[in-house]
Amino acid sequence: MFWRMIGSKKFMLAAFVSAFFIMLAACAEDTGGNENGAEASENNNTAEEAGNDNDNNNEAAANNNDGVVTSDDGGDHNLTVSHFLPANHPIHQNVLTTLAEDMEERTNGRITSDIYDNNQLGAPGAHYDMAVTGEADLSLSVHAYSSGRFPIATVIDLPFLVESAEKGGEIFWTLYEEFEELQEEHNDTTPLFLFSAEPAQILSPDKKIESPEDLQGLRVRTPSPAGAEMLEALGATPVTMPMGEVYEALERGAIDAAMAPFSTLADYSFYEVVDYVTVGNFSATPFFGVMNTDVYNSLSDSDKAVLDDLTQLDMSMHAGAVFDQAGENGYNAGAENGVEFIELSGDNLAAWEEAFQPIVDKWIEDMAAQGVPAQEMYDRAVEIRNN
């Protein structure tokens, strides 16, 4: 009995001891699990904080304290930039040169540019194709120099639509963003900015032009096909020539007048050969600043963000504003040298508007026949102009 009791007690003690160690083991496991879980949670929190720090660093790389978009991420690029204007032209100095300098600064010197002015790499009409093929990485020229290639862009040429070049840039880029037909017309390049010169006036060496009838029989330089239509509608003979040839043509009498903006009075020294300027804001010449698409796509996302921030609507309007300032300088140069400015207004202006309205109607009809929402586009352009 005693041994049975001792055995029983030994058994119970063994059972108790076993249970005790099992509980200790369980507690140790729970403690370790909690410690491991806490450690994992801490690691996760640390990783999340690090991720947030990286996000903050990336955001800081994209926008500095002044809200200026910059980039430290991307490869080195040296861009070939080509245009047809002389190196002393305000567009060269205050648009393309400024853009190149800003791009270089905001990418810490990784993206540089070589600018070739005055048709060094190709004729005025070759510049769009130079951007298509990559002969130039970025090119600037006039749509009309590629005759027949940009029929929709000629909306900017329409009579009396553009009253200032800055507003012309706003109209042109906004239409580009809102109408896919205009995008498709430029889809073999990547447009960076689209703008216009300040409106064309009629410059004449010796003929005072006040009414539409005064153009009858005259040979007049036209800046575009739309300008040619306007002149033909009034019985004039349109003559197509680059701006660089107009001075000599006016001086020698090869043409009787020229449709050209105020800025040419100073930029091309037309004040030396022009006595009269008929002021009607008749038509504006559209310009493009486009980039080779492969080159654009080769930029890092952050470099693209910098380039986009420097161009698009802001640059379209800035380029226009540069032309407006040049126009003011040209007007002043003309006035200081005895050029007479004939301001059209009232009934005189109404006669010109009536004479040119069929050109607007025909453009809308022709474009609509090609599936372009031309009336909507024109109405939107007028809306932007009037705002």
Coordinates of C-alpha atoms in Angstrom, one line a residue, residues 15-360:
A15 CA 3.1 14.6 -14.2
F16 CA 3.2 17.9 -12.4
V17 CA 6.8 18.6 -13.3
S18 CA 6.2 17.6 -16.9
A19 CA 3.2 20.0 -17.1
F20 CA 5.3 22.8 -15.5
F21 CA 8.0 22.5 -18.1
I22 CA 5.5 22.3 -20.9
M23 CA 3.9 25.6 -19.7
L24 CA 7.4 27.2 -19.5
A25 CA 8.1 26.2 -23.0
A26 CA 4.8 27.5 -24.2
C27 CA 5.4 30.8 -22.5
A28 CA 8.9 31.0 -23.9
E29 CA 7.5 30.4 -27.4
D30 CA 4.8 33.0 -27.0
T31 CA 7.3 35.5 -25.7
G32 CA 9.6 34.8 -28.7
G33 CA 6.7 35.0 -31.1
N34 CA 5.7 38.3 -29.7
E35 CA 9.3 39.6 -29.8
N36 CA 9.6 38.3 -33.4
G37 CA 6.3 39.9 -34.3
A38 CA 7.3 43.1 -32.7
E39 CA 10.6 43.0 -34.5
A40 CA 8.9 42.3 -37.8
S41 CA 6.4 45.1 -37.1
E42 CA 9.3 47.4 -36.3
N43 CA 11.1 46.4 -39.4
N44 CA 7.9 47.0 -41.5
N45 CA 7.5 50.4 -39.9
T46 CA 11.1 51.2 -40.6
A47 CA 10.8 50.1 -44.2
E48 CA 7.6 52.1 -44.6
E49 CA 9.3 55.2 -43.1
A50 CA 12.2 54.6 -45.5
G51 CA 9.8 54.4 -48.4
N52 CA 8.2 57.6 -47.3
D53 CA 11.6 59.2 -47.0
N54 CA 12.4 58.0 -50.6
D55 CA 9.1 59.4 -51.8
N56 CA 9.9 62.7 -50.1
N57 CA 13.3 62.7 -51.7
N58 CA 11.8 62.0 -55.1
E59 CA 9.3 64.8 -54.7
A60 CA 12.1 67.1 -53.6
A61 CA 14.1 66.1 -56.8
A62 CA 11.0 67.0 -58.9
N63 CA 10.2 70.4 -57.3
N64 CA 12.5 72.7 -55.5
N65 CA 11.5 75.2 -52.8
D66 CA 10.4 77.7 -55.5
G67 CA 8.1 75.2 -57.2
V68 CA 10.5 74.9 -60.2
V69 CA 10.6 71.4 -61.8
T70 CA 14.1 70.0 -61.8
S71 CA 15.7 66.6 -62.4
D72 CA 18.7 64.7 -61.2
D73 CA 17.6 61.5 -62.9
G74 CA 18.5 60.7 -66.5
G75 CA 21.4 60.4 -69.0
D76 CA 23.4 63.0 -70.7
H77 CA 22.0 64.5 -73.9
N78 CA 23.3 67.2 -76.3
L79 CA 20.4 68.4 -78.4
T80 CA 20.8 69.7 -82.0
V81 CA 18.4 72.7 -82.4
S82 CA 17.8 74.2 -85.8
H83 CA 15.8 77.2 -87.1
F84 CA 15.6 79.6 -90.0
L85 CA 15.8 82.9 -88.2
P86 CA 18.9 85.1 -87.8
A87 CA 20.9 84.9 -84.6
N88 CA 19.8 88.5 -83.6
H89 CA 16.1 87.6 -83.9
P90 CA 14.2 87.8 -80.6
I91 CA 12.9 84.2 -81.0
H92 CA 16.5 83.0 -81.2
Q93 CA 17.7 85.0 -78.2
N94 CA 14.6 85.0 -75.9
V95 CA 13.0 81.7 -76.7
L96 CA 15.4 79.0 -78.0
T97 CA 18.5 80.2 -76.2
T98 CA 16.6 80.7 -73.0
L99 CA 15.0 77.3 -73.3
A100 CA 18.4 75.7 -73.8
E101 CA 19.9 77.5 -70.8
D102 CA 16.9 76.7 -68.5
M103 CA 17.0 73.0 -69.6
E104 CA 20.7 72.8 -68.9
E105 CA 20.3 74.5 -65.5
R106 CA 17.4 72.4 -64.3
T107 CA 19.1 69.1 -65.2
N108 CA 22.4 70.1 -63.6
G109 CA 24.2 70.3 -66.9
R110 CA 23.2 66.9 -68.2
I111 CA 21.1 68.2 -71.1
T112 CA 22.9 70.7 -73.3
S113 CA 22.0 72.2 -76.7
D114 CA 23.8 73.4 -79.9
I115 CA 21.6 75.9 -81.7
Y116 CA 22.0 76.3 -85.5
D117 CA 20.4 79.5 -86.7
N118 CA 19.7 81.0 -90.1
N119 CA 19.2 77.8 -92.1
Q120 CA 22.6 76.4 -91.3
L121 CA 21.3 72.8 -91.4
G122 CA 18.6 73.2 -94.0
A123 CA 16.1 75.4 -95.8
P124 CA 13.1 76.9 -94.0
G125 CA 10.8 74.4 -95.6
A126 CA 13.0 71.4 -94.5
H127 CA 12.8 72.0 -90.8
Y128 CA 9.8 70.0 -89.9
D129 CA 11.2 66.9 -91.7
M130 CA 14.5 67.5 -90.0
A131 CA 12.8 66.9 -86.7
V132 CA 10.9 63.8 -88.2
T133 CA 14.1 62.1 -89.4
G134 CA 16.3 63.2 -86.4
E135 CA 18.6 65.4 -88.5
A136 CA 17.6 67.9 -85.8
D137 CA 16.5 67.0 -82.3
L138 CA 14.4 70.2 -82.1
S139 CA 13.4 72.4 -84.9
L140 CA 11.5 75.7 -85.3
S141 CA 9.9 77.1 -88.4
V142 CA 6.7 78.2 -90.1
H143 CA 4.0 75.7 -91.1
A144 CA 3.4 77.5 -94.4
Y145 CA 6.9 76.7 -95.5
S146 CA 5.7 73.1 -95.8
S147 CA 3.0 73.9 -98.3
G148 CA -0.2 71.8 -98.1
R149 CA 1.1 69.7 -95.1
F150 CA -0.8 71.4 -92.3
P151 CA -4.2 72.4 -93.6
I152 CA -5.8 72.4 -90.1
A153 CA -3.1 74.6 -88.6
T154 CA -4.1 77.3 -91.1
V155 CA -7.0 78.1 -88.7
I156 CA -4.5 80.5 -87.2
D157 CA -4.0 82.2 -90.5
L158 CA -7.7 83.1 -90.9
P159 CA -8.5 86.8 -91.3
F160 CA -8.8 88.9 -88.1
L161 CA -8.7 85.9 -85.8
V162 CA -5.4 86.7 -84.0
E163 CA -5.0 90.2 -82.5
S164 CA -1.8 89.6 -80.6
A165 CA 0.9 86.9 -80.9
E166 CA 0.6 86.0 -77.2
K167 CA -3.1 85.3 -77.6
G168 CA -2.2 83.5 -80.9
G169 CA 0.0 81.1 -78.9
E170 CA -2.8 80.5 -76.4
I171 CA -5.3 79.8 -79.2
F172 CA -2.9 77.5 -81.1
W173 CA -1.8 75.4 -78.2
T174 CA -5.2 75.1 -76.7
L175 CA -6.7 73.9 -80.0
Y176 CA -3.9 71.4 -80.2
E177 CA -4.7 70.0 -76.8
E178 CA -8.4 69.9 -77.4
F179 CA -8.7 68.7 -81.0
E180 CA -7.2 65.3 -81.9
E181 CA -7.3 66.3 -85.6
L182 CA -4.7 68.9 -85.0
Q183 CA -2.6 66.4 -82.9
E184 CA -2.7 63.9 -85.8
E185 CA -1.5 66.6 -88.2
H186 CA 1.7 66.8 -86.1
N187 CA 1.9 63.1 -85.0
D188 CA 5.2 62.3 -86.6
T189 CA 7.0 64.7 -84.2
T190 CA 6.4 65.7 -80.5
P191 CA 5.3 69.3 -80.5
L192 CA 6.8 71.3 -77.6
F193 CA 5.1 74.6 -78.4
L194 CA 3.0 76.1 -81.2
F195 CA 2.6 79.8 -81.6
S196 CA 2.1 82.7 -84.0
A197 CA 3.9 85.8 -85.0
E198 CA 2.1 89.0 -84.3
P199 CA -0.5 89.8 -86.9
A200 CA 0.5 90.8 -90.4
Q201 CA -0.1 94.3 -91.7
I202 CA 0.4 95.6 -95.3
L203 CA 3.7 97.3 -95.8
S204 CA 4.3 99.4 -98.9
P205 CA 7.2 101.5 -100.2
D206 CA 5.1 104.1 -102.1
K207 CA 1.4 103.1 -102.2
K208 CA -1.0 104.3 -99.6
I209 CA -3.4 101.4 -99.1
E210 CA -6.6 102.3 -97.3
S211 CA -9.4 100.3 -98.9
P212 CA -9.7 96.8 -100.3
E213 CA -9.9 98.3 -103.8
D214 CA -6.4 99.8 -103.3
L215 CA -4.9 96.4 -103.6
Q216 CA -6.3 95.7 -107.0
G217 CA -3.5 94.7 -109.5
L218 CA -0.7 95.0 -106.9
R219 CA 2.0 92.3 -106.5
V220 CA 2.0 91.5 -102.8
R221 CA 4.2 89.2 -100.8
T222 CA 2.1 86.6 -98.9
P223 CA 3.2 84.8 -95.7
S224 CA 1.0 81.8 -96.3
P225 CA -1.6 80.1 -98.6
A226 CA -4.3 81.7 -96.5
G227 CA -2.7 85.1 -97.1
A228 CA -2.6 84.3 -100.8
E229 CA -6.4 83.7 -100.8
M230 CA -7.0 87.0 -99.1
L231 CA -5.0 88.8 -101.7
E232 CA -6.6 87.1 -104.6
A233 CA -10.0 87.9 -103.2
L234 CA -9.1 91.6 -103.5
G235 CA -7.6 91.3 -107.0
A236 CA -4.0 91.4 -106.0
T237 CA -1.3 89.0 -107.2
P238 CA 0.2 87.0 -104.3
V239 CA 3.9 86.4 -104.4
T240 CA 5.5 83.8 -102.1
M241 CA 9.0 84.4 -100.8
P242 CA 10.9 84.0 -97.5
M243 CA 11.1 87.0 -95.3
G244 CA 14.8 87.3 -95.9
E245 CA 14.2 88.2 -99.6
V246 CA 11.5 90.8 -99.0
Y247 CA 13.7 93.8 -98.3
E248 CA 15.4 93.6 -101.7
A249 CA 12.1 92.8 -103.5
L250 CA 10.6 95.9 -102.0
E251 CA 13.6 98.0 -102.7
R252 CA 13.9 97.0 -106.3
G253 CA 10.1 97.1 -107.0
A254 CA 9.8 93.4 -107.6
I255 CA 6.8 93.5 -105.3
D256 CA 4.5 96.5 -104.6
A257 CA 3.8 95.6 -101.0
A258 CA 4.2 92.9 -98.4
M259 CA 2.0 91.2 -95.8
A260 CA 4.3 91.2 -92.8
P261 CA 4.2 92.0 -89.0
F262 CA 5.4 95.1 -87.3
S263 CA 8.5 93.4 -86.0
T264 CA 10.0 93.2 -89.5
L265 CA 10.3 96.9 -89.6
A266 CA 13.2 96.6 -87.1
D267 CA 14.2 92.9 -87.3
Y268 CA 14.7 93.1 -91.1
S269 CA 15.2 96.9 -91.4
F270 CA 12.1 97.3 -93.5
Y271 CA 11.7 100.8 -92.2
E272 CA 14.5 101.7 -94.6
V273 CA 12.3 100.8 -97.7
V274 CA 8.7 101.2 -96.4
D275 CA 6.8 104.5 -96.3
Y276 CA 3.3 103.2 -95.4
V277 CA 1.9 100.5 -93.2
T278 CA -1.8 99.6 -93.3
V279 CA -2.8 98.4 -89.8
G280 CA -5.6 95.8 -89.8
N281 CA -4.2 92.7 -88.0
F282 CA -5.1 90.8 -91.2
S283 CA -3.6 87.4 -90.6
A284 CA -1.1 85.7 -88.3
T285 CA 1.6 83.2 -89.3
P286 CA 1.6 79.9 -87.3
F287 CA 5.0 78.6 -86.1
F288 CA 6.0 75.2 -84.7
G289 CA 8.6 74.1 -82.2
V290 CA 8.8 70.3 -82.5
M291 CA 11.1 67.6 -81.2
N292 CA 12.1 64.3 -82.7
T293 CA 9.8 61.7 -81.0
D294 CA 12.6 59.1 -80.4
V295 CA 14.8 61.7 -78.8
Y296 CA 11.9 62.9 -76.6
N297 CA 11.1 59.3 -75.6
S298 CA 14.8 58.7 -74.7
L299 CA 14.6 61.2 -71.9
S300 CA 13.9 60.0 -68.4
D301 CA 10.5 60.7 -67.0
S302 CA 11.8 63.4 -64.8
D303 CA 13.7 65.0 -67.7
K304 CA 10.5 64.9 -69.7
A305 CA 8.7 66.6 -66.8
V306 CA 11.3 69.4 -66.9
L307 CA 11.0 69.9 -70.6
D308 CA 7.2 69.8 -70.5
D309 CA 7.2 72.4 -67.7
L310 CA 9.4 74.7 -69.8
T311 CA 7.3 74.4 -73.0
Q312 CA 3.7 73.7 -74.0
L313 CA 1.2 76.4 -73.2
D314 CA 3.5 78.7 -71.2
M315 CA 6.2 78.6 -74.0
S316 CA 3.6 79.0 -76.7
M317 CA 2.3 82.2 -75.1
H318 CA 5.8 83.4 -74.1
A319 CA 7.1 83.0 -77.7
G320 CA 4.0 85.0 -78.8
A321 CA 4.8 87.7 -76.2
V322 CA 8.3 87.9 -77.5
F323 CA 6.9 88.6 -81.0
D324 CA 4.6 91.2 -79.6
Q325 CA 7.5 93.0 -77.9
A326 CA 9.4 92.8 -81.2
G327 CA 6.3 94.2 -82.9
E328 CA 6.3 97.1 -80.6
N329 CA 10.0 97.7 -81.3
G330 CA 9.3 97.5 -85.0
Y331 CA 6.4 100.0 -84.8
N332 CA 8.6 102.4 -82.9
A333 CA 11.5 102.0 -85.4
G334 CA 9.1 102.8 -88.2
A335 CA 7.6 105.8 -86.4
E336 CA 11.0 107.2 -85.6
N337 CA 12.0 106.9 -89.3
G338 CA 8.9 108.6 -90.8
V339 CA 6.8 105.6 -91.7
E340 CA 3.1 106.5 -91.9
F341 CA 0.7 104.1 -90.1
I342 CA -2.8 103.9 -91.5
E343 CA -5.1 102.5 -88.8
L344 CA -8.3 100.8 -90.1
S345 CA -11.4 101.3 -88.1
G346 CA -15.1 101.8 -88.4
D347 CA -16.5 101.5 -91.9
N348 CA -13.0 101.1 -93.4
L349 CA -12.3 98.1 -91.3
A350 CA -15.8 96.7 -91.9
A351 CA -15.2 96.8 -95.7
W352 CA -12.1 94.6 -95.2
E353 CA -13.9 92.2 -92.9
E354 CA -16.8 91.8 -95.4
A355 CA -14.3 91.2 -98.2
F356 CA -12.5 88.4 -96.2
Q357 CA -15.5 86.6 -94.6
P358 CA -15.9 84.3 -97.6
I359 CA -12.3 83.0 -96.8
V360 CA -13.4 82.0 -93.3

